[in-house]
Coordinates of C-alpha atoms and ligand atoms in Angstrom, one line a residue:
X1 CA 11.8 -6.6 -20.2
X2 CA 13.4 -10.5 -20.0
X3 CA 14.6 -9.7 -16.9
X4 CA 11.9 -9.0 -15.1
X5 CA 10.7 -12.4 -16.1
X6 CA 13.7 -14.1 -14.1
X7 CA 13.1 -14.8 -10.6
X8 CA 15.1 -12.1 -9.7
X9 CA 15.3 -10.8 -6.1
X10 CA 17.5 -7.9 -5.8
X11 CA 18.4 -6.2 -2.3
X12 CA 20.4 -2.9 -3.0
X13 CA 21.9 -1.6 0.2
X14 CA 22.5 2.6 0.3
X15 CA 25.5 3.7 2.6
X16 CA 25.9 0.0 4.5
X17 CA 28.6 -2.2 4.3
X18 CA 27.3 -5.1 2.1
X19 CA 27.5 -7.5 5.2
X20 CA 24.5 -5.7 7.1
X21 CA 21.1 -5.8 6.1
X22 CA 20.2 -3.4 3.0
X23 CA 18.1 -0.5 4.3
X24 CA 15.8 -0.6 1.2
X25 CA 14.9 -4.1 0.1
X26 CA 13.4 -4.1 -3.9
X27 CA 11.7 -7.6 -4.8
X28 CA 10.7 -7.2 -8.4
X29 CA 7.7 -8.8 -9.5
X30 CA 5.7 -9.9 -12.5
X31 CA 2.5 -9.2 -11.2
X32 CA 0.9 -5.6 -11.7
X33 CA 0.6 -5.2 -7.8
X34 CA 3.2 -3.5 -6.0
X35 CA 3.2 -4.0 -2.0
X36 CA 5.3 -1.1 0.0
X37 CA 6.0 -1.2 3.1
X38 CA 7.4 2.3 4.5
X39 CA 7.1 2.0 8.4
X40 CA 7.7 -1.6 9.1
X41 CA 11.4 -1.0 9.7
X42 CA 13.7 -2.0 12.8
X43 CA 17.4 -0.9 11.7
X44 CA 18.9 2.1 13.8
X45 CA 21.9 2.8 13.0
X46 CA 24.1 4.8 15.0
X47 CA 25.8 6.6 12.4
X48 CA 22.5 7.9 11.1
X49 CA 21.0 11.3 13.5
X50 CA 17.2 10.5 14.8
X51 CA 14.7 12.8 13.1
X52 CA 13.9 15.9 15.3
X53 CA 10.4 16.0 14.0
X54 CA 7.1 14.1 12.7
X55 CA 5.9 10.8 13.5
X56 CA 8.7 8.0 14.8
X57 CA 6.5 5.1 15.5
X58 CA 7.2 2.0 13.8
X59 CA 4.0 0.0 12.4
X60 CA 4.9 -3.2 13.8
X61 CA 4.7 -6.4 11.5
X62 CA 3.7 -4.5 8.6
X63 CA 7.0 -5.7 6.6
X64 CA 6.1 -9.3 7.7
X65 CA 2.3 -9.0 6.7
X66 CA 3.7 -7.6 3.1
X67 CA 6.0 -10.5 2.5
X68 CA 3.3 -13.3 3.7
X69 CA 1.3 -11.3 1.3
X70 CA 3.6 -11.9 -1.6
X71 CA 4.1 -15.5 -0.8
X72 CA 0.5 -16.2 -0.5
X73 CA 0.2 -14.7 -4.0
X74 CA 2.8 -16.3 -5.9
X75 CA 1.4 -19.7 -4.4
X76 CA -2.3 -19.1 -5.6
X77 CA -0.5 -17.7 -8.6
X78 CA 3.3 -18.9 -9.7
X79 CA 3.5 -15.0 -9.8
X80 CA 4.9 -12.8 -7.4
X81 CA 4.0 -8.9 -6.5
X82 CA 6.7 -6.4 -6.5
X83 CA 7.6 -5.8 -2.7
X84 CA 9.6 -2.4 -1.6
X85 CA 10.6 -2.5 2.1
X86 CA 12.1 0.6 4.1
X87 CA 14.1 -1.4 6.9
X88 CA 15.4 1.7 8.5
X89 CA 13.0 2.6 11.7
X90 CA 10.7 5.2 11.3
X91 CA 13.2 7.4 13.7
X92 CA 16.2 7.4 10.6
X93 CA 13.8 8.4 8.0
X94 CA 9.7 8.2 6.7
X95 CA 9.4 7.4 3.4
X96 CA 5.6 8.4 3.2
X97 CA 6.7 11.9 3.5
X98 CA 8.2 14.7 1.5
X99 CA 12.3 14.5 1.6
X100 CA 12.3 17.3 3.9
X101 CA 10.1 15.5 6.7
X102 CA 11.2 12.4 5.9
X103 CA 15.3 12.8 6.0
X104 CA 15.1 16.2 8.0
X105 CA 18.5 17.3 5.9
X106 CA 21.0 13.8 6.7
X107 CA 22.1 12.6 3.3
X108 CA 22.3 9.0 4.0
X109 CA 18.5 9.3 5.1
X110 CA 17.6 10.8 1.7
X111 CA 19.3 8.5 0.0
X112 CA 17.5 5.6 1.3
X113 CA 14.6 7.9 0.8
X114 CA 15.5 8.4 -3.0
X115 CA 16.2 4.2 -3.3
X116 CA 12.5 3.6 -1.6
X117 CA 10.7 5.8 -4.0
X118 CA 12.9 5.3 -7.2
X119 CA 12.5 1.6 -6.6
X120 CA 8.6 2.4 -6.2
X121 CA 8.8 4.4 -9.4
X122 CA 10.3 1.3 -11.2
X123 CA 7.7 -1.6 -10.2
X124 CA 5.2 0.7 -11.3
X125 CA 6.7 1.5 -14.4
X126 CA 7.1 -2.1 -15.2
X127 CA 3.9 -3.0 -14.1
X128 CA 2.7 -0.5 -16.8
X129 CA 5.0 -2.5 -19.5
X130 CA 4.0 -5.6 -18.5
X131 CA 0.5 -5.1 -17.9
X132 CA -1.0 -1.9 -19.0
X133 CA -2.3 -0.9 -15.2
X134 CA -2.3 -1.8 -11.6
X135 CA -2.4 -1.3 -8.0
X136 CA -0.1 0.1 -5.6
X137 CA -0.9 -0.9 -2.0
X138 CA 1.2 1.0 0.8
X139 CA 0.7 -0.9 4.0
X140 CA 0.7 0.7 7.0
X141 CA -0.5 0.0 10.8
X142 CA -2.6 2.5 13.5
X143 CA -3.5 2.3 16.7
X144 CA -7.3 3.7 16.3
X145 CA -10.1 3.3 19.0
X146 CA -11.5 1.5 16.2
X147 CA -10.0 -1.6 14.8
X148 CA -10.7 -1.5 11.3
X149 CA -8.8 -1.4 8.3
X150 CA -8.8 2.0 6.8
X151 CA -8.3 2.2 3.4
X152 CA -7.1 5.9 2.3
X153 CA -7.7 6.9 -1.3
X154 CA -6.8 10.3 -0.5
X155 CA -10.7 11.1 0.6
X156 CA -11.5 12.7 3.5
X157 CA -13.6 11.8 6.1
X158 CA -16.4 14.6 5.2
X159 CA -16.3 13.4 1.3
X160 CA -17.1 9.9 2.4
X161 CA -19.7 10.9 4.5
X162 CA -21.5 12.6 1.9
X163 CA -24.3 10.6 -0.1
X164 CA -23.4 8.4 -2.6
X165 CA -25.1 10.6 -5.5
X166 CA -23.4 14.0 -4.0
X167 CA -20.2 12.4 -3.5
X168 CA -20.4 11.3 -7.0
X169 CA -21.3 14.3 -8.7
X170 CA -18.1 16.4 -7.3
X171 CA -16.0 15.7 -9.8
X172 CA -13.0 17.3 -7.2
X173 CA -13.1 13.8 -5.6
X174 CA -12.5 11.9 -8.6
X175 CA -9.4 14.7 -9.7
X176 CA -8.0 14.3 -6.1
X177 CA -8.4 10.1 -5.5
X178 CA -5.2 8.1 -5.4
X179 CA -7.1 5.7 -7.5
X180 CA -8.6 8.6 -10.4
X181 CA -7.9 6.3 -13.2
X182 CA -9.6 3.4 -12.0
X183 CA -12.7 5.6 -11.8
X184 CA -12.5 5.9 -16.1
X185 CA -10.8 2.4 -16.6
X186 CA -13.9 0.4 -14.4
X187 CA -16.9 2.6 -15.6
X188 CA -18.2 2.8 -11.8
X189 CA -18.9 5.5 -9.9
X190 CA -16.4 7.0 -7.4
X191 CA -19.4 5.8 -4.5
X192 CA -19.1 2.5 -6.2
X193 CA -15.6 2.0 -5.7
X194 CA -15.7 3.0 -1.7
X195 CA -18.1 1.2 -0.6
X196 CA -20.0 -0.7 -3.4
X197 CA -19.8 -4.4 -4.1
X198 CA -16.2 -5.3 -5.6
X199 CA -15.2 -2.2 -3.5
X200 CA -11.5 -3.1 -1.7
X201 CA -13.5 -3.0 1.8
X202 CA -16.3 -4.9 0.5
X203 CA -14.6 -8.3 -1.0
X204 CA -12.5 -8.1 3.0
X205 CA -15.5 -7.0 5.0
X206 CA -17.2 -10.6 2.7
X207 CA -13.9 -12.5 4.5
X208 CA -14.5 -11.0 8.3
X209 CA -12.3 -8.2 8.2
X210 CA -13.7 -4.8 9.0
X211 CA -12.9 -2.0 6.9
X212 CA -13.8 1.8 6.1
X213 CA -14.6 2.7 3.7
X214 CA -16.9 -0.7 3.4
X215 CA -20.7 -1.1 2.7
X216 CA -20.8 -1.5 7.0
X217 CA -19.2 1.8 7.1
X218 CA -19.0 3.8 4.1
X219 CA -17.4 7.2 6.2
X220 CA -15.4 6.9 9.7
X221 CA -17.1 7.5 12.7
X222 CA -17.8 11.4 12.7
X223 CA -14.4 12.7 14.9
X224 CA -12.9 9.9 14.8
X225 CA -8.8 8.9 13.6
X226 CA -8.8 8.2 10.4
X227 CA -5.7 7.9 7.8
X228 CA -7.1 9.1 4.4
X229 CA -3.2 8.6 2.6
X230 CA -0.5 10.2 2.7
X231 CA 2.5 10.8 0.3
X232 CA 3.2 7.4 -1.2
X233 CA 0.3 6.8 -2.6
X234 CA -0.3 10.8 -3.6
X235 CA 3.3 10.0 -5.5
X236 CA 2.4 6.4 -7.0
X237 CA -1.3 6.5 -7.6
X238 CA -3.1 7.7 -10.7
X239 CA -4.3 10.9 -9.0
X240 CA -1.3 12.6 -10.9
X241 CA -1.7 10.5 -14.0
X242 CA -0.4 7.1 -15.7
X243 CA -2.6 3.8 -15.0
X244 CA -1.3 2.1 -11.3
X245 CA -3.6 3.4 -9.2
X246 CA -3.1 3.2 -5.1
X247 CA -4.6 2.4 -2.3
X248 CA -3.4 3.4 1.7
X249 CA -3.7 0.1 3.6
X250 CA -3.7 0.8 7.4
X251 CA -3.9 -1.9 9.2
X252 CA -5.1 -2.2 13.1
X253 CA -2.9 -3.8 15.5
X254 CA -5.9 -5.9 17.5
X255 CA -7.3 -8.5 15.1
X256 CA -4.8 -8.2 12.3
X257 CA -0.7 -7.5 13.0
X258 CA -1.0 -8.4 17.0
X259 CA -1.1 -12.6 16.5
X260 CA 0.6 -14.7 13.8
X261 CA -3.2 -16.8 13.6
X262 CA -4.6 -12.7 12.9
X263 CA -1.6 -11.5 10.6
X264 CA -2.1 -15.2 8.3
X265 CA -5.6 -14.5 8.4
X266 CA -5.6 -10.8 7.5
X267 CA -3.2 -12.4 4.6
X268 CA -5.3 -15.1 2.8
X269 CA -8.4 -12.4 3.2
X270 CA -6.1 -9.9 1.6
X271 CA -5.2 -12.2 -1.2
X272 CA -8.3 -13.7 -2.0
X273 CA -9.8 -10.3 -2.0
X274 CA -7.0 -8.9 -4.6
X275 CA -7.9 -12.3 -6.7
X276 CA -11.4 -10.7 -7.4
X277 CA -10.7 -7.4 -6.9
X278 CA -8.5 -7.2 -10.4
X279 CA -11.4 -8.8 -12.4
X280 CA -14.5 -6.6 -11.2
X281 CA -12.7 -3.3 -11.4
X282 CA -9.3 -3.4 -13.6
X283 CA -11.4 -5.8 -16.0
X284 CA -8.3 -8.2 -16.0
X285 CA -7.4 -11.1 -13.9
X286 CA -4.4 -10.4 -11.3
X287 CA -2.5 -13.6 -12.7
X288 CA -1.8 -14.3 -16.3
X289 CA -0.2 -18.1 -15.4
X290 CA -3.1 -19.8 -14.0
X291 CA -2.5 -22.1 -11.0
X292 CA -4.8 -21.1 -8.4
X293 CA -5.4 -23.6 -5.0
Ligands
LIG301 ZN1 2.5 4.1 8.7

């Protein structure tokens, strides 16, 4: 328990030499947030086959945006986030899939893949100890006609469209959100908690960046791309049970991860937002050292 107290920032390496960058990167944190980023990665080594199947494309600055998110933090707070980086590209292995589609059968691949989620597993677990709940953001970026940030909570496009009252009388959405327990723990509706005020989408949308689900846009255009989450947060979120619930952040390239002025931007917006976010719906504050600028 001390230890996670300590300043700590541990990079474990899996099947590198220590001289070469680690291919997972585990930052623990005192903060119950936990920032993943699964497809920001650049390293391709040779030694290690390309994946014969599934998506390859990297989601470019997503690492960066996840660490400026962490700094930003532990300056409004003296806290930091837990941070879990994949650094191997997209082409070695993707951690937001099962082992099968992610390593396709190389064992080095699954044992980065292993070392992403077991170091997943651990920031939420301490999270829990420290804290009692939390969040789990995996941050990701698309490529959509529509350059919004969708934020997946394991919904699909046809449950958000529904109306607010429908959507929140089918109790199979609450059972199959990546964020089931925060339904319980924040006594508001499902509805509430898409689009409502305090929604995720609504404190951004209140600091200029477009989201959906957000009271704008409550459901994505009918037809339309949209990521609804995929195995991360189906593996870290409260859908399954215990109290860190998750959230799918995909992020657009035009506004947000194309310029350094849009990444810092999308950043403090991100941050402020999680600064009342953790009040209004986990009924705690994000910090427990106060030093907010
Ligand atoms: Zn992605």
């Amino acid at each position: 328990m001390h230890r996670l107290l300590l300043p700590l920032i541990l990079a474990i390496g899996t099947g590198n030499s220590p001289a070469e960058q680690p291919f997972i990167e585990y930052q623990p944190g005192t903060l119950p947030l936990v920032l993943a980023a699964p497809h920001g990665g650049t390293l391709k080594p040779v030694d290690l086959p390309n994946r014969n199947f599934g998506r390859v494309a990297q989601d470019t600055n997503t690492a960066e945006i996840v660490l400026a998110l962490a700094a930003t933090l532990e300056a409004k707070t003296g806290q930091r986030p837990h941070v879990i980086l994949c650094r191997l590209h997209r082409t070695k292995v993707d951690c937001n899939r099962e082992i099968k589609e992610a390593a396709q059968g190389d064992p080095a691949a699954e044992a980065a893949w292993h070392e992403f989620h077991d170091a997943c597993a651990t920031a939420c677990e301490a999270v829990t100890q420290l804290r009692g709940c939390g969040l789990f953001l995996d941050v990701h970026g698309h490529r959509h006609e529509e350059p919004r940030v969708e934020l997946g909570y394991l919904l699909t496009a046809n449950q958000l469209a529904m109306s607010n009252t429908a959507l929140d009388q089918e109790t199979t959405a609450i059972e199959q959100s990546s964020i089931r327990e925060l339904v319980a723990r924040s006594g508001r509706n499902l509805s509430a908690l898409m689009y409502g005020p305090n929604s995720l989408g609504s404190l951004l949308e209140a600091r200029s960046i477009l989201c959906v689900p957000s009271p704008t846009k409550p459901a994505p255009t009918p037809g339309a791309d949209y990521f609804s989450g995929a195995y991360d947060i189906q593996a870290h979120g409260s859908r399954d049970g215990g109290t860190v619930s998750a959230i799918q952040v995909e992020c657009p390239w035009k506004g947000v991860r194309d310029t350094a002025d849009n990444q810092r931007a999308f950043v403090a917006a991100m941050a402020e937002s999680l600064l009342q976010y953790f009040p209004a719906v986990f009924k705690m504050p994000l910090a427990t050292q106060k030093r907010q600028k």
